[in-house]
Coordinates of C-alpha atoms in Angstrom, one line a residue:
M1 CA 18.0 -5.4 133.1
N2 CA 17.4 -2.8 135.7
T3 CA 16.3 0.6 134.6
S4 CA 17.0 4.0 136.1
N5 CA 13.2 4.8 136.1
H6 CA 12.2 1.4 137.6
E7 CA 10.0 2.9 140.3
E8 CA 8.1 5.0 137.8
L9 CA 7.5 2.1 135.5
E10 CA 6.2 0.0 138.4
E11 CA 3.6 2.7 139.2
I12 CA 2.6 2.8 135.6
Q13 CA 2.4 -0.9 135.3
N14 CA 0.1 -1.2 138.3
C15 CA -2.4 1.3 136.9
D16 CA -5.4 0.4 134.8
N17 CA -4.7 0.7 131.1
D18 CA -7.3 3.4 130.6
D19 CA -5.8 5.5 133.5
I20 CA -2.4 5.1 131.9
E21 CA -3.5 6.4 128.5
N22 CA -5.3 9.4 130.0
A23 CA -2.5 10.5 132.3
E24 CA -0.8 13.7 130.9
L25 CA -1.7 12.7 127.3
E26 CA -3.8 15.6 126.2
E27 CA -4.6 16.2 122.6
P28 CA -2.1 18.4 120.7
E29 CA -3.3 21.7 119.4
G30 CA -4.4 21.6 115.8
Q31 CA -5.1 17.9 115.9
S32 CA -7.6 18.1 113.0
S33 CA -4.9 19.6 110.8
M34 CA -2.0 17.4 112.0
A35 CA 0.8 17.2 109.4
S36 CA 1.5 14.1 107.4
W37 CA 4.0 11.5 108.4
K38 CA 6.7 12.8 106.0
S39 CA 6.8 16.2 107.7
Q40 CA 7.3 14.6 111.1
I41 CA 10.7 13.4 110.0
T42 CA 12.9 16.5 109.8
I43 CA 16.6 17.0 108.9
R44 CA 17.3 18.6 112.3
G45 CA 15.6 15.7 114.0
L46 CA 17.7 13.1 112.1
I47 CA 20.9 15.1 112.8
T48 CA 20.0 15.2 116.5
S49 CA 19.2 11.5 116.5
F50 CA 22.5 10.8 114.8
F51 CA 24.4 12.8 117.5
I52 CA 22.6 11.2 120.4
G53 CA 22.9 7.8 118.9
I54 CA 26.7 8.0 118.6
I55 CA 27.2 9.3 122.1
Y56 CA 24.9 6.7 123.6
S57 CA 26.5 4.0 121.5
V58 CA 29.9 4.7 123.2
I59 CA 28.2 4.8 126.6
V60 CA 26.3 1.5 126.0
M61 CA 29.4 -0.2 124.6
K62 CA 31.4 0.8 127.7
L63 CA 28.8 -0.7 130.0
N64 CA 28.4 -3.8 127.8
L65 CA 32.1 -4.6 127.8
S66 CA 32.6 -3.9 131.5
T67 CA 29.6 -5.3 133.3
G68 CA 27.4 -6.7 130.6
L69 CA 24.3 -4.9 132.0
V70 CA 22.8 -1.8 130.4
P71 CA 20.0 0.3 131.9
N72 CA 17.1 1.7 129.9
L73 CA 18.2 5.0 128.5
N74 CA 15.0 5.8 126.5
V75 CA 13.8 8.5 128.9
S76 CA 17.2 10.3 128.8
A77 CA 17.3 10.1 125.0
A78 CA 13.9 11.8 124.8
L79 CA 15.1 14.4 127.3
L80 CA 18.4 15.1 125.5
G81 CA 16.6 15.3 122.1
F82 CA 14.2 17.9 123.5
V83 CA 17.0 20.0 125.0
L84 CA 19.2 20.0 121.9
V85 CA 16.4 21.0 119.5
R86 CA 15.1 23.6 121.9
I87 CA 18.6 25.1 122.2
W88 CA 19.0 25.1 118.4
T89 CA 15.6 26.7 117.8
M90 CA 16.3 29.4 120.4
L91 CA 19.6 30.3 118.8
L92 CA 18.0 30.6 115.4
E93 CA 15.1 32.7 116.8
K94 CA 17.7 35.1 118.4
A95 CA 19.3 35.4 115.0
N96 CA 15.9 36.2 113.5
V97 CA 15.8 33.0 111.5
V98 CA 12.3 31.5 111.0
T99 CA 12.1 27.8 112.1
T100 CA 9.3 25.3 112.1
P101 CA 7.8 24.6 115.5
F102 CA 9.2 21.7 117.6
T103 CA 6.4 19.2 118.1
R104 CA 6.0 16.2 120.2
Q105 CA 5.9 14.1 117.1
E106 CA 9.3 15.3 116.0
N107 CA 10.6 14.6 119.6
T108 CA 9.2 11.1 119.4
I109 CA 10.9 10.4 116.1
I110 CA 14.2 11.7 117.5
Q111 CA 13.9 9.4 120.5
T112 CA 12.9 6.4 118.4
C113 CA 15.8 6.9 115.9
A114 CA 18.4 7.4 118.6
V115 CA 17.3 4.4 120.7
A116 CA 17.3 2.2 117.6
C117 CA 20.8 3.3 116.9
Y118 CA 22.4 2.7 120.3
S119 CA 20.4 -0.5 121.0
T120 CA 22.4 -2.2 118.3
S121 CA 25.6 -1.6 120.4
F122 CA 24.1 -3.7 123.2
G123 CA 21.9 -6.2 121.4
G124 CA 24.4 -6.9 118.6
G125 CA 26.4 -9.3 120.8
F126 CA 29.7 -7.4 120.9
G127 CA 30.1 -8.3 124.5
S128 CA 28.5 -11.8 124.4
H129 CA 27.9 -14.2 121.5
L130 CA 30.0 -12.4 118.8
L131 CA 32.9 -11.8 121.1
G132 CA 32.6 -15.3 122.3
L133 CA 33.8 -16.5 118.8
N134 CA 37.3 -15.0 119.1
R135 CA 40.5 -16.7 119.9
K136 CA 41.1 -15.0 123.3
T137 CA 37.8 -16.3 124.6
Y138 CA 38.5 -19.7 123.3
E139 CA 41.9 -19.7 125.1
Q140 CA 40.3 -18.4 128.3
V141 CA 37.8 -21.2 128.4
G142 CA 40.8 -23.6 128.0
V143 CA 42.2 -25.1 124.8
D144 CA 42.0 -28.6 126.4
T145 CA 38.4 -28.2 127.6
P146 CA 36.2 -30.9 126.0
G147 CA 33.8 -29.4 123.4
N148 CA 35.7 -26.2 123.1
T149 CA 36.3 -26.3 119.3
P150 CA 39.4 -24.5 118.0
I151 CA 37.2 -22.9 115.3
T152 CA 37.3 -19.2 116.0
K153 CA 36.4 -16.0 114.2
E154 CA 38.2 -12.8 115.0
P155 CA 36.2 -9.5 115.1
G156 CA 36.0 -7.6 111.9
I157 CA 34.2 -4.5 110.9
G158 CA 33.1 -5.9 107.6
W159 CA 31.5 -9.2 108.6
M160 CA 30.0 -7.7 111.8
T161 CA 28.3 -4.9 109.9
A162 CA 26.9 -7.4 107.3
F163 CA 25.7 -9.7 110.1
L164 CA 23.9 -6.9 111.8
F165 CA 22.2 -5.7 108.6
V166 CA 20.9 -9.2 107.7
T167 CA 19.5 -9.9 111.1
Y168 CA 18.3 -6.6 112.6
F169 CA 16.2 -5.4 109.7
V170 CA 14.2 -8.7 109.4
G171 CA 12.8 -8.0 112.9
L172 CA 11.3 -4.7 111.9
A173 CA 8.9 -6.4 109.5
I174 CA 7.7 -9.3 111.6
L175 CA 5.0 -7.7 113.8
V176 CA 4.1 -4.6 111.8
P177 CA 0.8 -6.2 110.5
L178 CA -0.2 -6.9 114.2
R179 CA 0.4 -3.3 115.5
K180 CA -3.3 -2.4 115.6
L181 CA -4.1 -5.7 117.4
M182 CA -1.5 -5.2 120.0
I183 CA -1.9 -1.4 120.7
I184 CA -5.6 -0.7 120.1
D185 CA -7.4 -4.0 120.3
Y186 CA -5.5 -5.6 123.2
K187 CA -4.7 -2.2 124.7
L188 CA -1.4 -3.5 126.0
S189 CA 0.3 -0.9 128.3
Y190 CA 4.0 -1.3 127.3
P191 CA 5.2 0.6 130.4
S192 CA 8.5 1.8 129.0
G193 CA 6.8 3.2 125.9
T194 CA 4.1 4.8 128.0
A195 CA 6.6 6.4 130.4
T196 CA 8.5 7.9 127.4
A197 CA 5.2 9.2 126.0
V198 CA 4.2 10.8 129.3
L199 CA 7.6 12.5 129.5
I200 CA 7.5 13.8 125.9
N201 CA 3.9 15.0 126.3
G202 CA 4.9 16.7 129.6
F203 CA 7.7 18.5 127.8
H204 CA 5.4 19.9 125.2
A205 CA 2.6 20.9 127.7
P206 CA 2.3 24.5 128.8
K207 CA 4.3 23.8 132.0
G208 CA 6.7 21.4 130.3
D209 CA 9.6 23.9 130.1
E210 CA 9.9 24.3 133.8
M211 CA 10.0 20.6 134.4
A212 CA 12.5 20.1 131.6
K213 CA 14.8 22.9 133.0
K214 CA 14.9 21.1 136.4
Q215 CA 15.8 17.8 134.8
V216 CA 18.4 19.4 132.5
H217 CA 20.0 21.2 135.4
G218 CA 20.2 17.9 137.4
F219 CA 21.5 16.0 134.4
M220 CA 24.3 18.5 133.6
K221 CA 25.4 18.8 137.2
F222 CA 25.8 15.1 137.7
F223 CA 27.1 14.6 134.2
S224 CA 29.9 17.1 134.9
F225 CA 30.7 15.5 138.3
S226 CA 30.8 12.0 136.8
F227 CA 33.0 13.0 133.8
L228 CA 35.5 14.9 136.1
W229 CA 35.7 12.0 138.6
S230 CA 36.5 9.6 135.8
F231 CA 39.1 12.0 134.5
F232 CA 40.6 12.2 138.0
Q233 CA 40.7 8.4 138.4
W234 CA 42.5 8.0 135.1
F235 CA 45.7 9.7 136.4
Y236 CA 46.2 6.9 139.0
A237 CA 45.6 3.8 136.7
G238 CA 49.1 3.7 135.1
G239 CA 49.7 -0.1 135.2
V240 CA 48.3 -3.5 135.9
Q241 CA 46.1 -3.6 139.1
C242 CA 46.5 0.1 139.6
G243 CA 43.9 2.8 140.4
F244 CA 40.8 3.4 142.5
V245 CA 39.1 0.3 141.0
Q246 CA 41.6 -1.8 142.9
F247 CA 40.6 -0.4 146.3
P248 CA 40.2 -3.4 148.7
T249 CA 36.7 -2.6 150.0
F250 CA 36.7 -5.6 152.4
G251 CA 40.3 -5.3 153.5
L252 CA 43.6 -6.6 152.3
K253 CA 43.1 -9.9 154.1
A254 CA 40.0 -10.7 152.0
W255 CA 41.8 -9.5 148.9
K256 CA 44.7 -11.8 149.6
N257 CA 42.5 -14.8 150.2
S258 CA 40.5 -14.3 147.0
G259 CA 43.4 -15.9 145.1
L260 CA 43.7 -19.1 147.1
K261 CA 43.1 -22.4 145.4
G262 CA 40.9 -25.0 146.8
Q263 CA 41.1 -28.8 147.1
W264 CA 38.6 -29.6 144.3
F265 CA 41.0 -28.8 141.5
P266 CA 44.8 -29.2 141.0
E267 CA 47.0 -26.1 141.8
S268 CA 48.8 -26.6 138.5
L269 CA 45.7 -25.6 136.5
P270 CA 45.7 -22.0 135.1
E271 CA 43.1 -19.6 136.3
S272 CA 41.5 -19.4 132.9
S273 CA 40.7 -23.2 132.9
M274 CA 37.1 -24.1 133.3
K275 CA 38.2 -26.9 135.7
S276 CA 39.7 -24.4 138.1
L277 CA 38.0 -21.7 140.3
N278 CA 37.0 -19.8 137.1
G279 CA 34.8 -22.7 136.2
Y280 CA 32.8 -22.5 139.4
R281 CA 32.4 -18.7 139.1
V282 CA 31.2 -18.9 135.5
F283 CA 28.9 -21.9 135.8
I284 CA 27.4 -20.6 139.0
S285 CA 26.6 -17.3 137.3
I286 CA 25.1 -19.3 134.4
A287 CA 22.9 -21.2 136.8
L288 CA 21.6 -18.0 138.4
I289 CA 21.0 -16.4 134.9
L290 CA 19.2 -19.5 133.6
G291 CA 17.1 -19.9 136.7
D292 CA 16.0 -16.2 136.6
G293 CA 15.5 -16.3 132.8
L294 CA 13.6 -19.6 132.6
Y295 CA 11.4 -18.6 135.5
N296 CA 10.4 -15.3 133.9
F297 CA 10.1 -17.0 130.5
A298 CA 7.6 -19.5 131.9
K299 CA 5.8 -16.8 133.9
I300 CA 5.3 -14.5 130.9
L301 CA 4.2 -17.4 128.6
L302 CA 1.6 -18.3 131.3
F303 CA 0.7 -14.7 131.8
T304 CA 0.3 -14.2 128.1
A305 CA -1.9 -17.3 127.6
T306 CA -4.2 -16.5 130.5
N307 CA -4.6 -12.8 129.6
I308 CA -5.4 -13.1 125.8
H309 CA -8.9 -14.4 126.4
A310 CA -9.6 -11.9 129.2
T311 CA -8.3 -9.1 127.1
M312 CA -10.6 -10.0 124.2
E313 CA -13.6 -10.1 126.5
R314 CA -12.6 -6.7 128.0
R315 CA -12.2 -5.3 124.5
S316 CA -15.7 -6.3 123.5
K317 CA -17.2 -4.7 126.6
K318 CA -15.2 -1.4 126.3
S319 CA -15.3 -0.9 122.5
H320 CA -18.4 1.2 122.8
N321 CA -17.2 3.2 125.8
Q322 CA -14.1 4.9 124.4
G323 CA -13.5 8.5 125.2
P324 CA -12.9 11.2 122.5
D325 CA -9.2 11.3 123.2
D326 CA -8.9 7.5 122.7
L327 CA -10.8 7.7 119.5
K328 CA -8.6 10.5 118.1
R329 CA -5.4 8.7 119.1
N330 CA -6.7 5.5 117.4
Q331 CA -7.7 7.5 114.3
V332 CA -4.2 8.9 113.9
F333 CA -2.7 5.5 114.6
V334 CA -4.7 3.7 111.8
R335 CA -5.0 6.7 109.4
E336 CA -1.6 6.2 107.8
S337 CA -1.4 2.4 107.9
I338 CA 1.5 0.3 106.7
P339 CA 0.3 -2.0 103.9
M340 CA 0.1 -5.7 104.8
W341 CA 1.7 -6.7 101.5
L342 CA 4.7 -4.4 102.1
A343 CA 5.4 -5.9 105.6
L344 CA 5.0 -9.5 104.4
S345 CA 7.0 -9.1 101.2
G346 CA 9.7 -7.2 103.1
Y347 CA 9.9 -10.0 105.7
I348 CA 10.2 -12.7 103.0
L349 CA 12.8 -10.8 101.0
L350 CA 14.9 -9.9 104.0
A351 CA 14.7 -13.4 105.4
A352 CA 15.8 -14.8 102.0
I353 CA 18.8 -12.5 102.0
S354 CA 19.7 -13.5 105.5
I355 CA 19.3 -17.3 104.8
I356 CA 21.9 -16.9 102.0
A357 CA 24.2 -14.5 103.8
I358 CA 24.6 -16.0 107.3
P359 CA 26.0 -19.4 106.1
F360 CA 28.4 -17.4 103.9
I361 CA 29.6 -15.5 106.9
F362 CA 29.6 -18.5 109.2
P363 CA 30.0 -21.8 107.2
E364 CA 29.4 -23.8 110.4
V365 CA 25.7 -22.6 110.4
K366 CA 23.7 -24.6 108.0
W367 CA 21.2 -22.8 105.9
Y368 CA 18.3 -24.9 107.1
Y369 CA 19.0 -23.8 110.7
V370 CA 18.3 -20.2 109.6
V371 CA 15.2 -21.3 107.7
V372 CA 13.8 -22.9 110.9
A373 CA 14.7 -19.7 112.8
Y374 CA 12.7 -17.5 110.4
I375 CA 9.7 -19.9 110.4
L376 CA 9.6 -19.8 114.2
A377 CA 10.4 -16.0 114.5
P378 CA 6.9 -14.6 114.0
T379 CA 5.4 -16.8 116.8
L380 CA 8.3 -16.1 119.1
S381 CA 8.2 -12.4 118.4
F382 CA 4.5 -12.2 119.1
C383 CA 4.9 -14.1 122.5
N384 CA 7.8 -11.8 123.5
A385 CA 6.1 -8.6 122.3
Y386 CA 2.8 -9.5 124.1
G387 CA 4.7 -10.4 127.3
A388 CA 6.6 -7.1 127.1
G389 CA 3.4 -5.2 126.7
L390 CA 2.1 -6.7 129.9
T391 CA 5.2 -6.8 132.1
D392 CA 7.8 -4.5 130.4
M393 CA 10.2 -7.4 130.3
N394 CA 12.0 -8.1 127.0
M395 CA 12.8 -11.8 127.1
A396 CA 14.7 -11.9 123.8
Y397 CA 17.9 -13.0 125.5
N398 CA 16.2 -16.0 127.0
Y399 CA 14.8 -17.0 123.6
G400 CA 18.4 -16.6 122.3
K401 CA 19.7 -18.9 125.1
V402 CA 17.2 -21.6 124.2
A403 CA 18.3 -21.4 120.5
L404 CA 22.0 -21.5 121.7
F405 CA 21.5 -24.8 123.6
V406 CA 19.4 -26.4 120.8
L407 CA 21.8 -25.4 117.9
S408 CA 24.9 -26.3 120.0
A409 CA 23.5 -29.8 120.5
L410 CA 22.5 -30.1 116.8
G411 CA 25.8 -28.8 115.5
G412 CA 27.8 -31.5 117.2
K413 CA 31.3 -31.3 118.7
R414 CA 33.0 -29.8 115.7
H415 CA 30.5 -27.0 114.8
G416 CA 28.2 -26.9 117.8
V417 CA 29.8 -23.9 119.6
V418 CA 29.9 -21.6 116.6
A419 CA 26.4 -22.7 115.4
G420 CA 25.0 -22.1 118.9
L421 CA 26.5 -18.7 119.3
V422 CA 25.4 -17.5 115.9
G423 CA 21.9 -18.9 116.2
C424 CA 21.6 -17.2 119.5
G425 CA 22.4 -13.9 117.9
V426 CA 19.9 -14.5 115.0
I427 CA 16.9 -15.3 117.3
K428 CA 17.7 -12.6 119.8
S429 CA 18.0 -9.9 117.2
L430 CA 14.7 -10.9 115.5
V431 CA 12.7 -11.2 118.7
S432 CA 14.2 -8.1 120.4
T433 CA 13.8 -5.7 117.5
S434 CA 10.1 -6.5 117.0
S435 CA 9.4 -6.0 120.7
D436 CA 11.3 -2.7 120.7
L437 CA 9.3 -1.6 117.7
M438 CA 6.1 -2.3 119.6
Q439 CA 7.3 -0.2 122.5
D440 CA 7.9 2.7 120.1
F441 CA 4.5 2.2 118.4
K442 CA 3.0 2.6 121.9
T443 CA 4.9 5.8 122.4
G444 CA 3.8 7.0 118.9
H445 CA 0.2 6.1 119.7
L446 CA 0.1 8.2 122.8
T447 CA 1.9 11.2 121.2
F448 CA -0.2 11.2 118.0
T449 CA 2.7 10.2 115.9
S450 CA 2.2 8.4 112.6
P451 CA 3.2 4.7 112.6
R452 CA 4.7 5.2 109.2
S453 CA 7.1 7.9 110.5
M454 CA 7.9 5.7 113.5
L455 CA 8.8 2.7 111.3
V456 CA 10.9 4.9 109.0
G457 CA 12.6 6.5 112.1
Q458 CA 13.3 3.0 113.5
A459 CA 14.7 1.8 110.2
I460 CA 17.0 4.9 109.9
G461 CA 18.2 4.4 113.4
T462 CA 18.8 0.7 112.9
A463 CA 20.8 1.4 109.7
I464 CA 23.0 4.0 111.5
G465 CA 23.4 1.6 114.4
C466 CA 24.5 -1.3 112.2
V467 CA 27.4 1.0 111.0
V468 CA 28.2 2.8 114.2
A469 CA 28.1 -0.2 116.6
P470 CA 31.0 -2.1 114.9
L471 CA 33.1 1.1 114.7
T472 CA 32.4 1.8 118.4
F473 CA 33.4 -1.7 119.3
F474 CA 36.7 -1.4 117.5
L475 CA 37.4 1.8 119.2
F476 CA 37.4 -0.2 122.4
Y477 CA 39.0 -3.3 120.9
K478 CA 42.0 -1.4 119.6
A479 CA 42.5 1.0 122.5
F480 CA 41.9 -1.4 125.4
D481 CA 42.5 -5.0 126.4
V482 CA 39.0 -6.2 125.9
G483 CA 38.3 -9.6 127.4
N484 CA 41.1 -9.5 129.9
P485 CA 39.7 -11.0 133.2
D486 CA 42.0 -8.7 135.2
G487 CA 41.3 -5.6 133.2
E488 CA 38.6 -3.0 133.1
Y489 CA 36.8 -4.4 130.1
K490 CA 36.3 -8.1 131.1
A491 CA 33.4 -8.6 128.7
P492 CA 32.0 -11.2 131.2
Y493 CA 29.2 -12.5 129.0
A494 CA 31.5 -13.6 126.2
I495 CA 33.0 -16.4 128.3
I496 CA 29.6 -17.1 129.8
Y497 CA 27.9 -17.6 126.4
R498 CA 30.8 -19.7 125.0
N499 CA 30.6 -21.9 128.1
M500 CA 26.8 -22.3 127.6
A501 CA 27.5 -23.4 124.1
I502 CA 30.0 -25.9 125.3
L503 CA 27.4 -27.1 127.9
G504 CA 25.0 -27.6 125.0
V505 CA 27.6 -29.7 123.2
E506 CA 29.0 -31.8 126.1
G507 CA 26.3 -31.8 128.6
F508 CA 27.1 -31.9 132.3
S509 CA 30.4 -33.6 131.7
A510 CA 31.8 -30.1 131.0
L511 CA 31.4 -29.0 134.6
P512 CA 34.2 -29.2 137.1
H513 CA 34.2 -31.4 140.3
H514 CA 31.1 -30.8 142.5
C515 CA 30.0 -27.9 140.3
L516 CA 26.8 -29.6 139.2
H517 CA 25.6 -29.7 142.8
L518 CA 26.4 -26.1 143.4
C519 CA 24.7 -25.1 140.1
C520 CA 21.6 -27.0 141.1
G521 CA 21.5 -25.2 144.4
F522 CA 21.9 -21.7 142.9
F523 CA 19.4 -22.5 140.1
A524 CA 16.9 -23.5 142.8
F525 CA 17.7 -20.3 144.8
S526 CA 17.1 -18.2 141.7
V527 CA 13.7 -19.7 141.1
A528 CA 12.8 -19.5 144.8
A529 CA 13.9 -15.8 144.9
N530 CA 11.6 -14.9 142.0
L531 CA 8.7 -16.8 143.6
V532 CA 9.1 -14.8 146.8
R533 CA 9.4 -11.5 144.9
D534 CA 6.2 -12.3 142.9
F535 CA 4.0 -13.7 145.7
N536 CA 5.0 -11.3 148.5
P537 CA 6.3 -8.2 146.8
K538 CA 5.4 -5.6 149.4
N539 CA 6.8 -7.2 152.5
I540 CA 9.6 -9.7 151.9
G541 CA 9.8 -9.6 148.1
R542 CA 11.2 -6.1 147.8
W543 CA 14.2 -7.1 150.0
I544 CA 15.1 -10.2 147.9
P545 CA 17.9 -9.4 145.3
L546 CA 17.5 -10.0 141.6
P547 CA 19.3 -13.3 140.7
M548 CA 20.3 -11.8 137.3
A549 CA 22.1 -8.9 139.0
M550 CA 23.6 -11.3 141.6
A551 CA 25.2 -13.3 138.7
V552 CA 27.3 -10.5 137.4
P553 CA 29.7 -10.0 140.4
F554 CA 30.7 -13.7 140.1
V555 CA 32.5 -12.8 136.9
V556 CA 33.3 -9.1 137.0
G557 CA 34.0 -8.7 140.7
G558 CA 32.4 -7.2 143.7
Y559 CA 32.7 -3.6 142.7
F560 CA 29.6 -3.9 140.6
A561 CA 27.5 -5.1 143.6
I562 CA 28.9 -2.3 145.8
D563 CA 28.0 0.3 143.2
M564 CA 24.5 -1.0 142.9
C565 CA 24.1 -1.2 146.7
V566 CA 25.2 2.4 147.2
G567 CA 23.0 3.7 144.4
S568 CA 20.0 1.8 145.7
L569 CA 20.4 3.2 149.2
I570 CA 20.5 6.7 147.8
V571 CA 17.4 6.1 145.8
Y572 CA 15.6 4.6 148.8
A573 CA 16.5 7.5 151.1
W574 CA 15.5 10.1 148.5
H575 CA 12.1 8.4 148.0
I576 CA 11.5 8.4 151.8
L577 CA 12.5 12.1 152.2
K578 CA 11.2 13.7 149.0
T579 CA 9.0 11.4 146.9
K580 CA 7.8 13.8 144.3
E581 CA 11.3 15.3 143.7
A582 CA 12.8 11.8 143.5
T583 CA 10.3 10.6 140.9
L584 CA 11.0 13.7 138.7
M585 CA 14.8 13.9 139.1
L586 CA 16.1 10.3 139.5
P587 CA 15.9 9.4 135.7
A588 CA 17.8 12.6 134.8
I589 CA 20.4 12.3 137.5
A590 CA 21.0 8.6 136.9
S591 CA 21.4 9.3 133.2
G592 CA 23.9 12.1 134.0
L593 CA 26.1 9.8 136.1
I594 CA 26.0 7.1 133.4
C595 CA 26.7 9.5 130.5
G596 CA 29.5 11.3 132.3
D597 CA 31.4 8.2 133.1
G598 CA 30.6 6.7 129.7
L599 CA 31.6 9.8 127.7
W600 CA 35.1 9.9 129.3
I601 CA 35.8 6.8 127.2
L602 CA 36.1 8.9 124.1
P603 CA 39.2 11.0 125.3
S604 CA 40.6 8.0 127.2
S605 CA 40.5 5.7 124.2
I606 CA 42.1 8.4 122.0
L607 CA 44.9 8.7 124.5
A608 CA 45.3 4.9 124.6
L609 CA 45.4 4.8 120.8
F610 CA 48.3 7.3 120.8
K611 CA 50.1 5.2 123.6
V612 CA 49.6 8.0 126.2
R613 CA 49.5 6.2 129.6
P614 CA 48.4 7.5 133.0
P615 CA 51.4 9.0 134.9
I616 CA 50.7 7.4 138.3
C617 CA 50.2 3.9 139.5
M618 CA 48.3 3.7 142.8
R619 CA 48.3 0.3 144.5
F620 CA 47.2 -1.0 147.8
L621 CA 49.7 -3.3 149.6
E622 CA 49.6 -5.1 152.9
R623 CA 52.0 -3.7 155.5
A624 CA 55.1 -5.8 156.1

């Protein structure tokens, strides 16, 4: 997943850990009398988190159902939280109402709670493994496709909410006992968490207001432009294949040829069949995704294994050379510890509830599959969290794909597809949540925020997200034609994940003619591209595309690649012309563009629910 602050994170990642923790991380005033963890969680902070979480849930769901890729919005969540609370306190001060000071600890809790809320909209599987269970995806794959079991489960608010609650909360308890080991002993950098901490500490520094004003101005300007442009586009999308999104970028001739059928499959096959052109598109994208994912998976496991010993040696050498700021941060981090018995008993209790509930929701998933998942979860979560601390890459989706293939094969032809998709969701939720919590603990460590308040904030945000995410999904599901390959919300990963499950059941016999050779070639290209990016990053590597990003246009269309290309060119030119300004403003402006386009979904979905259609249909036709 590409992030809007990618360049900043690369710079942070390349620094020494000590330099990272000393950069713009000065001690807050009154450190010796810092308030307890309970006072860091405020009513205004929770209301702000709830508001940001709902808005970002809509934005993330829109991106999830259209392209399947969602950028890192942590920085913009921290920025928006700072702005909203500052505006609120200024209004109260003008009304002569006494308010408590707005601290960096409260800002950190707001960011943690909001991110936990909207992360559920993406990680919950509404555009991938859960949506892959419905009948529309089953029919798109092809009712006659071998291994495509007719067992389906239509989306429902009740069972989706229950599934999120029994899977997401277990992940919060897995690595809590290891937080001191990961943050203080191993001194893992967690670049995203560090970048967020640098931003929050910068806001609350003496010159923070000036920096925040510039970012807010840029955010609001591009937010307004993006929102109004989406509003303007809506007027011309009054029918099938209408609107600006249908603009033939490469000419009408190329657009016409895109529908021609080849000689490797009969012309009588429907487009949705996996034995037609759609099969090549989907399985080639799967090959790129698996090549990219497995390469990074192996790289991070190797990186983790080789660095643990070196980290322990470095820790023993540096333990007596810590500066006063490091010691104070560590003191705050361990002062209000989370009891070991609470974390372990919480994990066992929540896991037991999940083992009972998941087979009840999905009878195809045997209870012992879930038991094995929870036995392996702590080890998998540690590996993923350690790797994320070193590289900033959350590999939860790759752990989920491994579980998908294994459970699909174990489940057999009748139950394999459902068992694989559900098992993928269970493992991914467990591993991803624990890694995200460690990122937040790193932010809390660098902003002098109590780990107890961080855990409570994460739990509150997760609970809100488990309720908001299904409601947000159904806003789209009822207002738009989600899953239509010719529509705006293609949900590309739903059909990809279902086909991966079928591949786990049937093996290579599920592939269309010559597709295996093509998939092997693209898989090899994906691995080779990553090797070049890693071994020669400054010269050739930076010009090599990301295979994961290349895979998306195969399914959703070329517009995504064009958007990414134009945006990357703007970022590149800005960094060449004004490096400092670009580093400061790019995250805010990118967030504004994303939020403006995403927030237009609220009024457009309300109009769609009331059957209000755009008045104009704009099409592009070849001249006779």
